[in-house]
GROMACS .gro file of C-alpha atoms in nm:
model
   81
    1UNK     CA    1  -0.060   1.120  -0.506
    2UNK     CA    2   0.210   0.925  -0.694
    3UNK     CA    3   0.048   0.764  -0.975
    4UNK     CA    4   0.291   0.512  -1.195
    5UNK     CA    5   0.150   0.419  -1.554
    6UNK     CA    6   0.337   0.125  -1.706
    7UNK     CA    7   0.423   0.092  -2.028
    8UNK     CA    8   0.086  -0.150  -2.164
    9UNK     CA    9  -0.098   0.128  -2.027
   10UNK     CA   10  -0.198   0.002  -1.678
   11UNK     CA   11  -0.186   0.264  -1.396
   12UNK     CA   12  -0.083   0.210  -1.019
   13UNK     CA   13  -0.125   0.450  -0.752
   14UNK     CA   14  -0.210   0.391  -0.356
   15UNK     CA   15  -0.561   0.444  -0.315
   16UNK     CA   16  -0.682   0.774  -0.165
   17UNK     CA   17  -0.982   1.005  -0.289
   18UNK     CA   18  -0.752   1.293  -0.387
   19UNK     CA   19  -0.823   1.298  -0.750
   20UNK     CA   20  -1.134   1.066  -0.922
   21UNK     CA   21  -0.924   0.805  -1.071
   22UNK     CA   22  -1.254   0.638  -1.257
   23UNK     CA   23  -1.192   1.001  -1.491
   24UNK     CA   24  -0.900   0.768  -1.619
   25UNK     CA   25  -1.100   0.453  -1.708
   26UNK     CA   26  -1.203   0.114  -1.551
   27UNK     CA   27  -1.072   0.093  -1.169
   28UNK     CA   28  -0.957  -0.240  -1.021
   29UNK     CA   29  -0.895  -0.181  -0.694
   30UNK     CA   30  -0.684  -0.445  -0.476
   31UNK     CA   31  -0.524  -0.482  -0.125
   32UNK     CA   32  -0.168  -0.408  -0.098
   33UNK     CA   33  -0.138  -0.533   0.283
   34UNK     CA   34  -0.298  -0.593   0.619
   35UNK     CA   35  -0.223  -0.389   0.914
   36UNK     CA   36  -0.318  -0.582   1.196
   37UNK     CA   37  -0.262  -0.610   1.573
   38UNK     CA   38  -0.060  -0.933   1.761
   39UNK     CA   39  -0.138  -1.078   2.039
   40UNK     CA   40   0.065  -0.880   2.200
   41UNK     CA   41  -0.085  -0.535   2.104
   42UNK     CA   42   0.154  -0.465   1.852
   43UNK     CA   43   0.122  -0.356   1.469
   44UNK     CA   44   0.231  -0.543   1.187
   45UNK     CA   45   0.191  -0.440   0.793
   46UNK     CA   46   0.208  -0.783   0.606
   47UNK     CA   47   0.292  -0.634   0.235
   48UNK     CA   48   0.231  -0.999   0.053
   49UNK     CA   49  -0.057  -0.881  -0.167
   50UNK     CA   50   0.214  -0.735  -0.384
   51UNK     CA   51   0.485  -1.019  -0.266
   52UNK     CA   52   0.665  -0.752  -0.021
   53UNK     CA   53   0.765  -0.857   0.356
   54UNK     CA   54   0.668  -0.813   0.697
   55UNK     CA   55   0.689  -0.505   0.886
   56UNK     CA   56   0.696  -0.456   1.199
   57UNK     CA   57   0.591  -0.527   1.542
   58UNK     CA   58   0.520  -0.132   1.594
   59UNK     CA   59   0.403   0.006   1.923
   60UNK     CA   60   0.159   0.210   1.726
   61UNK     CA   61  -0.142   0.172   1.449
   62UNK     CA   62   0.024   0.504   1.312
   63UNK     CA   63   0.369   0.374   1.258
   64UNK     CA   64   0.282   0.056   1.082
   65UNK     CA   65   0.069   0.263   0.864
   66UNK     CA   66   0.344   0.521   0.783
   67UNK     CA   67   0.606   0.201   0.708
   68UNK     CA   68   0.356  -0.003   0.492
   69UNK     CA   69   0.306   0.348   0.277
   70UNK     CA   70   0.636   0.413   0.237
   71UNK     CA   71   0.746   0.074   0.203
   72UNK     CA   72   0.448   0.054  -0.097
   73UNK     CA   73   0.616   0.347  -0.214
   74UNK     CA   74   0.942   0.300  -0.248
   75UNK     CA   75   0.968  -0.059  -0.335
   76UNK     CA   76   0.576  -0.133  -0.521
   77UNK     CA   77   0.508   0.231  -0.737
   78UNK     CA   78   0.847   0.198  -0.845
   79UNK     CA   79   0.857  -0.176  -0.975
   80UNK     CA   80   0.845  -0.229  -1.328
   81UNK     CA   81   0.661  -0.537  -1.303
   0.00000   0.00000   0.00000
């Protein structure tokens, strides 16, 4: 699990239950993307909630989820916003 601690003390991560994040303070959990099917049965990862692009289309949902996680880890968790 990657955790980004910003200079103002804010913490960012991709939420999962590896660590109990309640132990580090008050949580503010927000959606980072929307992985959804299109009308052709393909999948896209819309990263607009964090200012990112629309990825895809992907044939499989798992491919869209992988691309979503990779983009968030590479771009959003290293961003100094």
